[in-house]
């Protein structure tokens, strides 16, 4: 038959005749091409399913083989070498030129300055049973500073909070915490502001410094406690350097953002008038970015306060010591009171610096105001200046009296609010645990049995090479080649540390906590993003939770669940939910109103709107929330080693308390760092990839 006679027979029947014609089948591709087409269109989920199937098959077949599990007292050659490095550092302190003439003078200088400040404000000074400035002078000085920078309401808040430190029985420890925090923030400000300015004015400098800032922010705080203690010794110097490393990146990044955010048109106008770059910086960029810079100082201060408590593990002075002691002795009442003092300090510093930021913005607008406005504001500025001067005189008199009179130097023993509060909290805790022990035990056992134990078995009981290949494949599928390269390097570091099995246990706990955080964050975030009343109610609660330093979350978790892995998960959940929820809420709220109106016009239900429109269009925010939630959870799960969390966090703590385990604890810090960098890079690159696809 010729080609011409074949063509009419190949024509498709139109309409319903195509499906109703006898003896014909629909013109669909065969099974093989259809499967291939589906795999091409959905290669990521298909690849992840394939990786999961192969991985679970290897786990089921080779469970417990090549897991690289290390006994509690066993140490690898690398960990023994780290012990020898510590011994070499100890001997080098007396023989090395670098230690004798560079490191030791810096250490002695920081320790000496902290001791000097303690002698002035918090501890007995030379020849005196009390500090040079007593409690009345300290209260007056801090209240005056709050008045000068933030206003009357901040002055009242600071005065009340500082007095409560003493009434709780933690006067000296609280002032020590403020000393360490202010010391670290001062150094961060001196170093961070110029660096942020240079980064804003030079793209090359920004590109060179940004990876270092990324590393400083990615590293869990526990990771660099041991190395810094090795260099600077145990004491205030190591605690302050640790705090600086943790607190510097937010200040630098926010300063860079503020300077770079100044309008280019304004800069062009100033430059066209003949201003030098220095004049443009001093007269335009810094004044216009002042409010943003103060926000950076606020974030730096909160980070420093959070780290100052954790630094108690290396004998850093302050409130971290009583919290740590109470946690170790399972004294929930004392841990609550000292933790409450930290919360009050965080609220005090956060509200004061925030108000100072708002005031700086108002003053900048007043300075740029019209001539008529200047006449009105002049009297207000004069009155404020007079008030500040008068209050400075009052503060000076209070400082003098507190120096002279013992009753105004040593904080009075009564009223004692701390002891009855600790007893009440302990009694309430006992009642709560006794009343709800059935539920808390059920919740702990259920989550542990259904989530933690199975995932830990899969991660920690798989052959190390199978686990490594699975992580590598997941990184490549989700985040691409760069993330896969970082994953290989991080896996090599974890293997080299000799703590692969413990790292997988920590990863299992982290993933469970992060999973719960993301589920709750998506639910709350969608609710907040769709409902302004819900946002107005929930957001202040999230702000309050973000203000609380991470250490404090361990107290209620320990009270409810005891020293277990689940305690670390509960504390990590409370720590990670606020930031993840806010990101999801902002992402849902940022969905185009046009898209929402178009979907509503088609008659979509609320569930369809969420599942088909808002969440898909906000997926970049959701993935970013997963990134931040995961990192927050990792830092808290590591801290959870203090309350029975196990894994790498426990080894870090053991390395501080037992000299023979120092190398193992330091190796655990290295493994934590590698784990954090790997998770961060995978989620960051996944965020960029999902955010760029539509």
PDB file of C-alpha atoms in Angstrom, residues 9 11 27 32 85 121 142 173 214 219 271 278 308 377 383 402 407 516 532 583 585 600 629 631 651 685:
ATOM      1  CA  UNK A   9      -6.344   5.948   7.964  1.00  0.00           C
ATOM      2  CA  UNK A  11      -6.339  10.731  10.954  1.00  0.00           C
ATOM      3  CA  UNK A  27      -3.239   7.661  21.169  1.00  0.00           C
ATOM      4  CA  UNK A  32       8.026   3.090  29.105  1.00  0.00           C
ATOM      5  CA  UNK A  85      48.360  19.402  71.562  1.00  0.00           C
ATOM      6  CA  UNK A 121      30.962  47.622  90.335  1.00  0.00           C
ATOM      7  CA  UNK A 142      22.511  52.502  84.721  1.00  0.00           C
ATOM      8  CA  UNK A 173      26.555  37.691  89.227  1.00  0.00           C
ATOM      9  CA  UNK A 214      29.080  33.101  57.452  1.00  0.00           C
ATOM     10  CA  UNK A 219      29.477  27.595  63.991  1.00  0.00           C
ATOM     11  CA  UNK A 271      29.193  64.262  45.530  1.00  0.00           C
ATOM     12  CA  UNK A 278      34.894  61.014  53.993  1.00  0.00           C
ATOM     13  CA  UNK A 308      27.957  35.161  78.123  1.00  0.00           C
ATOM     14  CA  UNK A 377      12.017  71.343  68.882  1.00  0.00           C
ATOM     15  CA  UNK A 383      14.440  70.687  78.428  1.00  0.00           C
ATOM     16  CA  UNK A 402      27.374  54.336  97.775  1.00  0.00           C
ATOM     17  CA  UNK A 407      24.582  50.123 103.726  1.00  0.00           C
ATOM     18  CA  UNK A 516       8.383  19.425  64.648  1.00  0.00           C
ATOM     19  CA  UNK A 532      -4.061  40.138  61.265  1.00  0.00           C
ATOM     20  CA  UNK A 583       9.622  33.827  58.328  1.00  0.00           C
ATOM     21  CA  UNK A 585       4.179  34.386  58.245  1.00  0.00           C
ATOM     22  CA  UNK A 600     -10.822  33.746  45.227  1.00  0.00           C
ATOM     23  CA  UNK A 629      14.932  26.533  62.303  1.00  0.00           C
ATOM     24  CA  UNK A 631      20.402  25.877  62.717  1.00  0.00           C
ATOM     25  CA  UNK A 651      31.100  14.983  74.734  1.00  0.00           C
ATOM     26  CA  UNK A 685      21.490  26.476  48.455  1.00  0.00           C
TER      27      UNK A 685
END
